[in-house]
Short mmCIF file of C-alpha atoms in Angstrom, two decimals:
data_model
loop_
_atom_site.label_atom_id
_atom_site.label_comp_id
_atom_site.label_asym_id
_atom_site.label_seq_id
_atom_site.Cartn_x
_atom_site.Cartn_y
_atom_site.Cartn_z
CA MET D 1 -118.49 -56.59 52.34
CA ARG D 2 -121.14 -59.26 52.96
CA LYS D 3 -120.14 -61.38 50.61
CA THR D 4 -116.40 -60.93 51.15
CA VAL D 5 -117.54 -62.26 54.88
CA CYS D 6 -118.98 -65.07 53.57
CA LEU D 7 -116.30 -66.47 51.25
CA LEU D 8 -113.53 -66.09 54.22
CA ALA D 9 -115.80 -68.08 56.14
CA SER D 10 -116.49 -70.67 53.85
CA LEU D 11 -112.53 -70.77 53.11
CA ALA D 12 -112.10 -71.56 56.99
CA THR D 13 -114.72 -73.89 57.26
CA LEU D 14 -114.72 -75.23 53.76
CA ALA D 15 -118.50 -75.02 53.72
CA CYS D 16 -120.64 -71.85 54.27
CA GLY D 17 -122.51 -71.56 57.13
CA SER D 18 -122.21 -71.10 61.03
CA GLY D 19 -119.00 -71.73 62.63
CA GLU D 20 -120.11 -74.77 64.80
CA THR D 21 -118.94 -76.98 62.41
CA ALA D 22 -115.26 -76.17 62.87
CA ALA D 23 -114.82 -76.95 65.96
CA PRO D 24 -114.90 -81.24 65.94
CA VAL D 25 -112.23 -80.76 62.48
CA ARG D 26 -109.77 -78.58 65.21
CA LYS D 27 -110.19 -81.75 67.69
CA SER D 28 -109.52 -83.85 65.48
CA LEU D 29 -106.77 -82.36 64.11
CA SER D 30 -105.10 -81.77 67.91
CA ALA D 31 -105.27 -85.56 68.71
CA GLU D 32 -103.73 -86.40 65.06
CA ARG D 33 -100.86 -84.18 66.50
CA ALA D 34 -100.65 -85.50 69.84
CA SER D 35 -100.23 -88.99 68.86
CA ALA D 36 -97.88 -87.94 66.09
CA ALA D 37 -95.49 -86.35 68.71
CA ALA D 38 -96.31 -89.35 71.20
CA GLY D 39 -94.46 -91.83 68.50
CA PRO D 40 -95.68 -95.15 67.73
CA ASN D 41 -96.95 -97.34 70.77
CA GLN D 42 -94.95 -99.09 73.28
CA PRO D 43 -95.54 -102.08 75.26
CA PRO D 44 -96.92 -101.83 78.41
CA VAL D 45 -94.03 -103.37 81.73
CA VAL D 46 -94.90 -105.72 84.33
CA SER D 47 -92.97 -104.87 87.59
CA GLN D 48 -92.57 -105.69 91.28
CA LEU D 49 -94.02 -109.39 90.81
CA ALA D 50 -94.13 -111.39 94.32
CA LEU D 51 -96.25 -114.41 95.85
CA SER D 52 -97.89 -113.18 98.86
CA THR D 53 -96.27 -116.38 100.54
CA ARG D 54 -93.38 -118.48 100.43
CA ASP D 55 -94.61 -121.62 101.77
CA PRO D 56 -97.47 -122.74 100.24
CA VAL D 57 -100.14 -124.63 101.71
CA PRO D 58 -102.60 -126.76 100.57
CA GLY D 59 -106.05 -125.19 100.70
CA VAL D 60 -104.69 -121.82 101.62
CA PRO D 61 -105.10 -119.14 98.62
CA ILE D 62 -102.22 -117.49 97.06
CA GLU D 63 -102.16 -114.02 95.93
CA ALA D 64 -100.16 -112.64 92.86
CA ARG D 65 -98.71 -109.24 94.12
CA PHE D 66 -97.46 -107.17 91.13
CA GLU D 67 -97.91 -103.65 89.16
CA GLY D 68 -98.02 -102.72 85.52
CA ALA D 69 -97.64 -99.85 83.71
CA ASP D 70 -97.92 -98.46 80.05
CA PRO D 71 -96.00 -95.87 78.46
CA ASN D 72 -98.36 -94.70 76.29
CA GLY D 73 -101.06 -94.03 79.62
CA ASP D 74 -103.19 -96.86 77.94
CA ALA D 75 -105.73 -98.89 80.41
CA LEU D 76 -103.76 -102.81 80.92
CA SER D 77 -105.80 -105.79 81.00
CA PHE D 78 -103.33 -109.01 82.37
CA GLU D 79 -103.14 -112.40 81.88
CA VAL D 80 -102.32 -114.14 85.20
CA HIS D 81 -100.73 -118.16 84.72
CA TRP D 82 -100.54 -119.93 87.38
CA LEU D 83 -98.47 -123.37 87.27
CA ARG D 84 -97.26 -126.10 89.53
CA ASN D 85 -94.31 -128.34 88.79
CA GLY D 86 -94.28 -126.95 85.26
CA GLU D 87 -98.05 -127.79 84.27
CA THR D 88 -100.74 -125.25 83.97
CA ALA D 89 -102.96 -125.16 87.17
CA GLN D 90 -104.97 -121.76 86.51
CA LYS D 91 -104.88 -119.34 83.83
CA GLY D 92 -106.68 -116.16 83.29
CA ASP D 93 -106.91 -112.93 85.15
CA ALA D 94 -107.41 -114.20 88.62
CA ARG D 95 -105.22 -112.56 90.97
CA ALA D 96 -105.49 -115.81 93.74
CA TRP D 97 -105.17 -119.22 93.24
CA THR D 98 -106.03 -122.29 96.11
CA PRO D 99 -103.93 -125.17 95.52
CA GLY D 100 -105.14 -128.49 96.13
CA ALA D 101 -102.87 -131.33 96.87
CA LEU D 102 -99.09 -130.31 97.58
CA ALA D 103 -96.19 -132.23 97.90
CA LYS D 104 -92.87 -131.70 99.38
CA GLY D 105 -90.83 -130.28 97.02
CA ASP D 106 -93.65 -128.89 94.34
CA ARG D 107 -92.79 -125.88 92.59
CA ILE D 108 -95.17 -123.34 91.80
CA GLU D 109 -94.94 -120.83 89.31
CA LEU D 110 -96.52 -117.18 88.80
CA ARG D 111 -96.47 -115.43 85.42
CA VAL D 112 -98.18 -112.41 84.42
CA ARG D 113 -98.00 -110.50 81.15
CA ALA D 114 -100.09 -107.49 80.65
CA SER D 115 -101.56 -106.21 77.27
CA ASP D 116 -102.75 -102.56 76.13
CA GLY D 117 -105.06 -103.82 73.77
CA GLN D 118 -102.01 -103.65 71.01
CA ALA D 119 -99.20 -105.39 72.40
CA TRP D 120 -98.06 -107.21 75.34
CA SER D 121 -95.77 -107.11 77.97
CA GLU D 122 -93.13 -109.44 78.21
CA ALA D 123 -93.94 -112.01 81.03
CA ALA D 124 -93.06 -111.39 84.58
CA SER D 125 -92.48 -114.41 86.87
CA ALA D 126 -92.05 -115.80 90.46
CA SER D 127 -91.96 -118.96 92.40
CA ALA D 128 -91.91 -120.63 95.62
CA ARG D 129 -91.61 -124.39 96.43
CA VAL D 130 -93.47 -126.41 98.88
CA GLY D 131 -91.05 -127.07 101.85
CA ASN D 132 -91.31 -129.69 104.63
CA ARG D 133 -94.38 -129.37 106.87
CA ALA D 134 -93.98 -130.30 110.48
CA PRO D 135 -95.88 -133.12 112.35
CA GLU D 136 -98.85 -132.20 114.33
CA ILE D 137 -100.06 -134.24 117.48
CA GLU D 138 -103.92 -134.63 117.51
CA ASN D 139 -103.98 -136.43 121.11
CA ILE D 140 -102.13 -138.72 123.92
CA LEU D 141 -103.63 -141.88 125.12
CA PHE D 142 -102.59 -143.68 128.21
CA GLU D 143 -102.50 -146.93 129.26
CA PRO D 144 -104.24 -147.20 132.30
CA ALA D 145 -106.48 -144.97 130.93
CA ASP D 146 -107.10 -144.02 134.25
CA GLU D 147 -106.45 -144.54 137.97
CA PRO D 148 -102.32 -145.33 137.27
CA LYS D 149 -101.02 -146.47 140.68
CA ARG D 150 -97.58 -146.46 142.12
CA GLY D 151 -95.11 -148.54 140.63
CA GLU D 152 -96.87 -149.81 137.94
CA PRO D 153 -96.32 -148.48 134.36
CA LEU D 154 -98.04 -145.82 132.83
CA VAL D 155 -97.67 -145.91 128.75
CA ALA D 156 -98.20 -142.65 126.83
CA THR D 157 -99.54 -143.45 122.89
CA PRO D 158 -99.44 -140.17 121.13
CA ILE D 159 -101.42 -140.10 117.99
CA ALA D 160 -99.90 -137.50 115.42
CA SER D 161 -99.92 -136.93 111.91
CA ASP D 162 -97.74 -135.81 109.19
CA ALA D 163 -98.93 -133.90 105.75
CA ASP D 164 -95.39 -135.40 103.86
CA GLY D 165 -95.70 -138.81 105.42
CA ASP D 166 -92.68 -138.61 106.94
CA GLU D 167 -91.97 -141.07 109.89
CA VAL D 168 -92.28 -139.17 113.16
CA GLU D 169 -90.56 -140.03 116.14
CA PHE D 170 -91.48 -138.49 119.65
CA GLU D 171 -89.94 -137.11 122.91
CA TYR D 172 -91.14 -137.31 126.39
CA GLU D 173 -91.11 -135.00 129.32
CA TRP D 174 -93.00 -136.50 132.32
CA ARG D 175 -93.87 -134.18 134.83
CA VAL D 176 -95.10 -135.05 138.19
CA ASN D 177 -97.09 -132.14 140.53
CA GLY D 178 -96.20 -129.43 137.71
CA GLY D 179 -92.45 -130.22 137.83
CA ALA D 180 -90.08 -131.72 135.03
CA LEU D 181 -88.39 -135.50 136.20
CA ARG D 182 -84.94 -135.61 134.45
CA GLY D 183 -83.95 -138.45 132.02
CA SER D 184 -87.74 -139.00 131.69
CA ASN D 185 -87.54 -139.30 128.20
CA ASP D 186 -89.61 -142.75 127.72
CA PRO D 187 -93.34 -143.54 126.73
CA ARG D 188 -93.41 -145.59 129.72
CA PHE D 189 -93.44 -144.00 133.23
CA ILE D 190 -92.69 -146.43 136.19
CA SER D 191 -91.80 -144.12 138.92
CA MET D 192 -91.76 -145.47 143.06
CA GLU D 193 -91.24 -142.38 143.90
CA VAL D 194 -95.19 -141.07 143.33
CA LYS D 195 -97.45 -141.64 146.10
CA ARG D 196 -101.29 -141.60 146.68
CA GLY D 197 -102.59 -138.65 145.26
CA ASP D 198 -99.66 -137.01 143.25
CA ARG D 199 -100.52 -135.54 139.54
CA VAL D 200 -98.95 -136.99 136.48
CA ARG D 201 -98.95 -135.99 133.01
CA VAL D 202 -96.65 -136.02 129.94
CA ARG D 203 -95.25 -133.18 127.45
CA VAL D 204 -94.70 -134.96 123.87
CA THR D 205 -93.16 -133.19 120.78
CA ALA D 206 -93.34 -135.12 117.66
CA ARG D 207 -90.03 -134.41 115.17
CA ASP D 208 -90.05 -135.69 111.06
CA GLY D 209 -86.28 -135.59 110.94
CA GLU D 210 -86.65 -131.65 109.78
CA ASP D 211 -89.00 -130.17 111.79
CA GLU D 212 -90.53 -130.66 115.25
CA SER D 213 -94.35 -130.30 116.11
CA ALA D 214 -95.61 -127.73 118.81
CA PRO D 215 -95.68 -129.58 122.11
CA ALA D 216 -98.96 -131.53 123.33
CA MET D 217 -99.50 -131.83 127.00
CA SER D 218 -101.53 -134.64 127.73
CA PRO D 219 -104.70 -134.52 130.47
CA GLU D 220 -103.45 -135.13 133.90
CA LEU D 221 -103.90 -138.21 136.03
CA THR D 222 -103.94 -138.83 139.40
CA ILE D 223 -102.20 -141.60 141.44
CA ALA D 224 -104.86 -143.86 142.69
CA ASN D 225 -104.58 -145.78 146.04
CA SER D 226 -102.71 -148.99 145.64
CA ALA D 227 -103.96 -152.11 147.14
CA PRO D 228 -101.95 -154.00 149.74
CA VAL D 229 -100.20 -157.37 148.84
CA ILE D 230 -99.57 -160.60 151.04
CA ASP D 231 -96.34 -162.01 151.32
CA LYS D 232 -95.21 -165.18 149.34
CA PHE D 233 -96.89 -168.33 151.38
CA ASP D 234 -94.58 -171.02 152.11
CA GLY D 235 -97.21 -173.47 153.91
CA PHE D 236 -98.34 -174.15 157.42
CA GLU D 237 -96.36 -174.74 160.43
CA ALA D 238 -97.60 -177.57 162.96
CA VAL D 239 -97.48 -177.08 166.40
CA GLY D 240 -99.12 -179.62 168.83
CA GLY D 241 -101.86 -180.65 166.75
CA GLU D 242 -102.71 -176.86 165.38
CA PHE D 243 -101.56 -175.45 162.19
CA ARG D 244 -100.24 -171.84 162.00
CA HIS D 245 -99.01 -169.38 159.73
CA GLN D 246 -97.88 -165.83 160.02
CA PHE D 247 -99.11 -163.97 156.74
CA ARG D 248 -97.68 -160.36 156.44
CA ALA D 249 -98.68 -157.92 153.66
CA THR D 250 -97.03 -154.85 152.24
CA ASP D 251 -98.76 -151.82 150.98
CA PRO D 252 -97.50 -149.74 147.78
CA ASP D 253 -98.30 -146.42 149.55
CA GLY D 254 -96.73 -147.32 152.93
CA ASP D 255 -100.63 -147.35 154.31
CA GLY D 256 -100.63 -149.00 157.72
CA GLY D 257 -103.59 -149.97 159.73
CA LEU D 258 -104.37 -153.07 157.15
CA ARG D 259 -107.04 -155.50 158.19
CA PHE D 260 -106.62 -159.28 157.19
CA HIS D 261 -109.91 -161.32 156.22
CA LEU D 262 -110.79 -164.95 155.78
CA SER D 263 -112.92 -165.45 152.82
CA GLU D 264 -112.45 -169.04 152.11
CA GLY D 265 -111.10 -171.78 154.24
CA PRO D 266 -112.07 -175.01 156.34
CA ARG D 267 -113.97 -175.04 159.34
CA GLY D 268 -112.05 -174.21 161.96
CA MET D 269 -109.64 -171.53 160.43
CA GLU D 270 -109.19 -168.10 161.79
CA VAL D 271 -107.23 -165.19 160.93
CA ASP D 272 -106.30 -162.64 163.22
CA PRO D 273 -107.66 -159.41 161.48
CA ILE D 274 -104.93 -157.18 162.70
CA LEU D 275 -101.77 -159.10 163.17
CA GLY D 276 -102.58 -161.95 160.09
CA LEU D 277 -101.95 -164.82 162.40
CA ALA D 278 -104.11 -168.09 160.80
CA THR D 279 -104.50 -170.80 162.88
CA TRP D 280 -106.26 -174.13 162.50
CA ARG D 281 -106.81 -177.13 164.18
CA PRO D 282 -108.39 -179.74 161.57
CA ASP D 283 -111.37 -181.99 162.69
CA ALA D 284 -111.88 -185.62 161.77
CA GLU D 285 -114.01 -184.85 158.68
CA ALA D 286 -110.90 -182.88 157.18
CA SER D 287 -109.36 -184.00 154.46
CA GLY D 288 -107.81 -183.84 150.77
CA LYS D 289 -107.46 -180.84 149.00
CA ILE D 290 -108.85 -177.96 150.95
CA PRO D 291 -109.22 -174.41 149.07
CA VAL D 292 -108.34 -171.24 150.83
CA GLN D 293 -108.52 -167.63 150.13
CA ILE D 294 -106.84 -165.04 152.58
CA GLU D 295 -107.76 -161.46 151.86
CA VAL D 296 -105.88 -158.09 152.99
CA ARG D 297 -107.52 -154.38 152.92
CA ASP D 298 -106.21 -150.86 153.40
CA SER D 299 -108.02 -148.24 154.98
CA TYR D 300 -108.78 -146.84 151.62
CA GLY D 301 -110.75 -149.54 150.36
CA ALA D 302 -108.82 -151.64 148.15
CA ALA D 303 -107.78 -155.28 149.20
CA SER D 304 -106.04 -158.21 147.09
CA ALA D 305 -106.39 -161.82 147.84
CA LEU D 306 -104.09 -164.87 147.88
CA ARG D 307 -105.54 -167.93 146.71
CA PHE D 308 -104.12 -171.65 147.66
CA GLU D 309 -104.71 -175.02 148.69
CA LEU D 310 -104.14 -177.29 151.37
CA THR D 311 -103.75 -180.78 151.37
CA LEU D 312 -104.40 -182.68 154.23
CA ASN D 313 -103.25 -186.39 154.63
CA ARG D 314 -102.89 -188.30 157.51
CA GLY D 315 -103.69 -185.69 159.99
CA GLU D 316 -101.09 -183.29 158.42
CA ALA D 317 -101.95 -180.28 156.17
CA ALA D 318 -99.02 -178.92 153.56
#
């Protein structure tokens, strides 16, 4: 009986010995049968390929989003190919690419293939085109830079950039004390309706013909006090050996209480500080061209001056 058992075991294992050597043979046969049942290797498939953005921007990474599947359940590796206008920009297995300089109209293409180590899938592709980029307003400058006055032009100069190099136009909306002025689409602001202390600012939008920038609001400027101005001088009037002239002045802010002052003139000339009446009785030494300067000042300290020359011939002033 022992010999018979040994013979049967030898037939089963193809060698006389213990049953431990039979297991690897049985495992190898199972793998071969499973492989034969699965059939020949089939290539993998790439699906659901898409770009993370449809609007590529220089310096901003673009991600490749896709899925891979293998009918045989094999592990996969991927080839990710990035192209700009048909030329390779990056190739490898990186699923993200950061474009450098881009121009409007550039075509970005992504091609992806999968490999199971034996075969490659067909390439899946997705693309995007660089669109127009809106201009940006960087700053708004004013002239004058501060203390604008009533009735004087205040000019806004926007500083803008356009990534595509497009020509930019501006739209202006002037505001006084927070309220928008109608029909104020002009870089120059001239208003006789503002007064000292009013707050003025401008809202600017830039357009490149396709898109517009985000509106930019300028700093707020406060209308400053305006100096009074002496009316036109048309000469002195001779009255009984005395020369007289009634100086008058207007104040853009409507201030009253203006004060006149003779800052330069011949000996004996006087100016009434409140009325503005100038009187002069020339002495014997007065002759030739005589410089005169009259100043007027408002209650806020703003002043202006009128300068002229008197010509005295034969005892007369002109």
